[in-house]
XYZ file of C-alpha atoms in Angstrom:
254
model
C -0.064 -0.031 0.092
C 1.543 3.351 -0.953
C 1.656 6.429 1.121
C -0.433 8.352 -1.236
C -3.588 7.199 -3.094
C -4.729 9.564 -5.941
C -7.845 9.595 -8.024
C -8.812 11.712 -10.993
C -12.425 11.707 -12.048
C -14.444 13.730 -14.595
C -17.821 13.636 -12.856
C -19.767 14.565 -15.956
C -21.844 17.724 -15.670
C -24.944 16.021 -17.508
C -26.426 12.692 -18.218
C -29.579 11.072 -19.465
C -31.997 8.188 -18.725
C -30.487 6.271 -15.724
C -27.150 8.470 -15.847
C -28.565 11.826 -14.841
C -26.464 13.654 -12.166
C -29.046 13.052 -9.539
C -29.027 9.397 -10.132
C -25.125 9.343 -10.164
C -24.542 11.275 -6.978
C -24.544 8.423 -4.577
C -22.745 6.208 -7.192
C -19.664 8.459 -7.089
C -19.799 8.693 -3.284
C -19.613 4.928 -3.235
C -16.807 4.742 -5.384
C -14.882 7.484 -3.546
C -15.715 5.615 -0.145
C -14.527 2.325 -1.505
C -11.035 3.596 -2.554
C -10.566 6.456 -0.108
C -8.036 8.355 -2.064
C -5.929 10.830 -0.186
C -6.494 13.333 -3.045
C -9.205 13.468 -5.609
C -8.919 15.634 -8.628
C -12.339 16.185 -10.195
C -13.490 17.814 -13.427
C -16.822 19.159 -14.576
C -17.694 19.560 -10.865
C -20.836 21.984 -11.166
C -22.001 23.631 -8.114
C -24.525 20.942 -7.589
C -21.581 18.299 -7.610
C -19.564 20.534 -5.231
C -22.400 21.039 -2.758
C -23.086 17.215 -2.792
C -19.477 16.018 -2.288
C -18.618 18.664 0.227
C -21.552 17.650 2.294
C -21.267 13.888 1.968
C -17.685 13.048 1.765
C -16.554 12.410 5.381
C -13.153 13.517 6.253
C -12.345 15.521 3.184
C -11.804 19.121 2.676
C -11.457 20.819 -0.764
C -9.953 23.718 -2.639
C -10.707 25.263 -5.958
C -12.688 28.066 -7.625
C -15.440 27.648 -10.247
C -14.397 28.631 -13.744
C -17.130 31.351 -13.937
C -15.376 32.857 -10.677
C -15.939 32.173 -7.121
C -18.289 29.258 -6.693
C -19.955 29.620 -10.056
C -19.489 27.150 -13.043
C -17.651 23.901 -13.251
C -14.668 23.254 -10.778
C -11.450 21.407 -11.078
C -11.403 21.038 -7.411
C -8.955 19.054 -5.313
C -10.476 17.072 -2.372
C -8.034 15.852 0.295
C -8.265 13.697 3.359
C -7.724 15.848 6.324
C -6.496 12.916 8.533
C -3.698 12.368 6.077
C -2.862 15.816 4.702
C -2.477 19.560 5.790
C -3.069 22.171 3.261
C -0.247 24.787 2.933
C -1.296 26.966 0.073
C -3.650 26.794 -2.932
C -4.508 28.748 -5.981
C -7.007 28.732 -8.944
C -6.195 30.459 -12.179
C -7.624 30.587 -15.873
C -5.838 28.815 -18.691
C -5.756 31.946 -20.825
C -3.666 34.948 -21.724
C -5.134 36.805 -18.699
C -5.120 34.019 -15.992
C -6.152 36.143 -13.107
C -9.456 37.051 -14.475
C -12.347 35.098 -15.848
C -11.272 34.636 -19.369
C -10.626 32.275 -22.322
C -8.063 32.607 -25.171
C -6.676 30.719 -28.213
C -10.089 29.952 -29.567
C -11.113 27.890 -26.505
C -14.713 26.916 -26.544
C -15.021 26.862 -22.768
C -13.563 28.668 -19.772
C -10.859 26.370 -18.259
C -9.215 26.680 -14.931
C -6.281 24.980 -13.135
C -6.243 24.459 -9.364
C -3.342 23.518 -7.299
C -2.730 22.682 -3.675
C 0.459 22.534 -1.728
C 0.050 19.770 0.829
C 1.892 18.188 3.779
C 1.732 14.518 4.682
C 0.824 14.281 8.365
C 2.846 11.153 9.160
C 6.140 12.284 7.600
C 6.003 16.123 6.994
C 6.783 15.304 3.238
C 5.516 18.257 1.063
C 4.191 18.046 -2.522
C 1.936 19.775 -4.925
C -1.147 18.381 -6.538
C -2.180 20.073 -9.856
C -5.571 19.346 -11.254
C -7.051 20.671 -14.562
C -9.234 20.279 -17.546
C -8.014 21.134 -21.100
C -10.144 22.276 -23.883
C -10.565 20.972 -27.284
C -9.550 22.710 -30.543
C -6.354 23.277 -32.572
C -4.407 25.969 -30.529
C -6.048 26.003 -27.164
C -4.986 22.581 -25.964
C -1.340 23.039 -26.782
C -1.274 26.542 -25.263
C -3.055 25.470 -22.045
C -0.872 22.484 -21.749
C 2.103 24.839 -21.828
C 0.457 26.886 -18.974
C -0.012 23.641 -16.989
C 3.686 22.704 -17.581
C 4.869 26.109 -16.635
C 2.980 25.874 -13.418
C 4.339 22.378 -12.618
C 7.874 23.539 -13.365
C 7.595 26.490 -11.115
C 7.657 24.086 -7.943
C 10.801 22.655 -6.710
C 9.105 19.935 -4.670
C 7.366 16.663 -5.822
C 4.449 17.201 -8.072
C 1.372 15.111 -8.997
C -0.824 16.395 -11.785
C -4.259 14.951 -12.649
C -6.925 15.867 -15.096
C -9.048 15.373 -18.160
C -6.777 16.647 -21.003
C -9.059 15.748 -23.961
C -6.097 14.340 -25.833
C -4.407 10.910 -26.100
C -0.776 9.725 -25.707
C 0.149 10.440 -29.420
C -0.772 14.293 -29.074
C 1.919 16.917 -28.874
C 0.593 18.150 -25.497
C 1.200 14.607 -23.989
C 4.608 14.431 -25.409
C 5.414 17.915 -23.957
C 4.134 17.040 -20.601
C 6.215 13.863 -20.439
C 9.406 15.201 -22.022
C 10.862 16.557 -18.610
C 10.499 15.759 -15.039
C 7.024 14.381 -15.386
C 6.032 10.887 -16.165
C 2.727 9.106 -16.935
C 1.937 6.878 -14.015
C 0.515 4.270 -16.379
C 3.987 3.513 -17.504
C 5.881 3.835 -14.331
C 4.618 0.539 -12.832
C 4.311 -3.091 -13.797
C 0.819 -3.145 -12.078
C -0.945 -1.219 -14.865
C -4.315 -1.157 -16.752
C -4.239 -0.642 -20.554
C -7.744 0.685 -21.257
C -9.345 4.008 -22.173
C -10.923 6.312 -19.625
C -13.717 7.888 -21.762
C -16.593 5.487 -22.654
C -19.559 7.965 -23.335
C -21.823 6.066 -20.995
C -20.920 2.770 -22.313
C -21.012 3.634 -25.953
C -17.263 3.411 -26.519
C -15.231 0.221 -26.490
C -12.448 1.217 -24.143
C -10.317 -1.805 -25.043
C -9.909 -0.256 -28.501
C -9.231 3.334 -27.391
C -6.564 5.328 -25.397
C -6.967 7.415 -22.219
C -7.496 11.083 -22.156
C -7.414 11.295 -18.285
C -4.113 11.124 -16.761
C -2.078 11.101 -13.550
C 1.399 12.443 -14.169
C 4.085 12.385 -11.494
C 7.483 13.757 -11.054
C 9.541 10.751 -11.866
C 12.506 11.443 -9.569
C 10.244 11.698 -6.548
C 7.819 8.991 -6.554
C 7.421 5.155 -7.018
C 4.278 4.105 -8.725
C 2.987 0.987 -7.103
C -0.161 0.657 -9.175
C -2.143 2.311 -11.856
C -5.859 1.506 -12.408
C -8.668 2.677 -14.717
C -11.708 2.039 -12.680
C -13.989 0.570 -15.126
C -16.363 -1.141 -12.545
C -20.033 -0.351 -12.072
C -21.663 0.604 -8.934
C -24.563 -1.762 -8.139
C -24.621 -2.405 -11.941
C -24.748 1.177 -12.852
C -22.257 3.670 -14.451
C -20.822 6.504 -12.202
C -19.770 8.910 -14.868
C -19.193 8.899 -18.655
C -15.550 8.658 -17.742
C -13.749 5.902 -15.894
C -11.672 7.341 -12.972
C -7.955 6.909 -12.865
C -6.525 5.666 -9.453
C -2.799 5.564 -8.597
C -0.893 4.395 -5.437
C 2.408 6.114 -4.850
C 5.317 6.108 -2.538
C 7.922 8.863 -2.138
C 11.425 7.974 -3.079
C 13.933 8.196 -0.503
């Protein structure tokens, strides 16, 4: 069992038939309760999702601002277990040319934000940063936003974990950029790994034939990856989102 258990989950801000948000609230809670991650990076966390999770996840606190400012719009929030971690510092900014104000650039279809949290492990005092984000579609926006993510990662001189829905696969320029330096894809840093996609569109896509678009990157010199899983299970026979969560168990090196 690693010191840090990390989950990344696009909650999906919509749904239909048996997969509406209202019907999936408890399914998501059940999944989180089962794995009890130390940190959970969420995407598409609307105010309804945020209200439910903050009220129903026992032992967790969270950080992150909505993409429309304050508590409005989708959050890329970070939930963390208060028995395991202390918050040192946090920030949210926009993935745009004017990151300190509500804004979008480079033809981005949606407002996109990045949230980071500097955390300290209670048992050992080890400090690290968790970065969580959601990248847009398009031609220019994804690569420019990814560069901003990488700049943020490189601004820290302590271990970094980066989770998110990047909306691109391993063969895209942004992925190559993110893994060309100190960061590595946790999927390839362990022998205990899962090789299926994360987005399934409520069961419409064969994940065995596709590649992930949700990732957990870690600073390679700082972490041992004990396992990487794509949580393709159902909760009581039902889907919990249109994405499978990514779950990683880590140890600090040294």
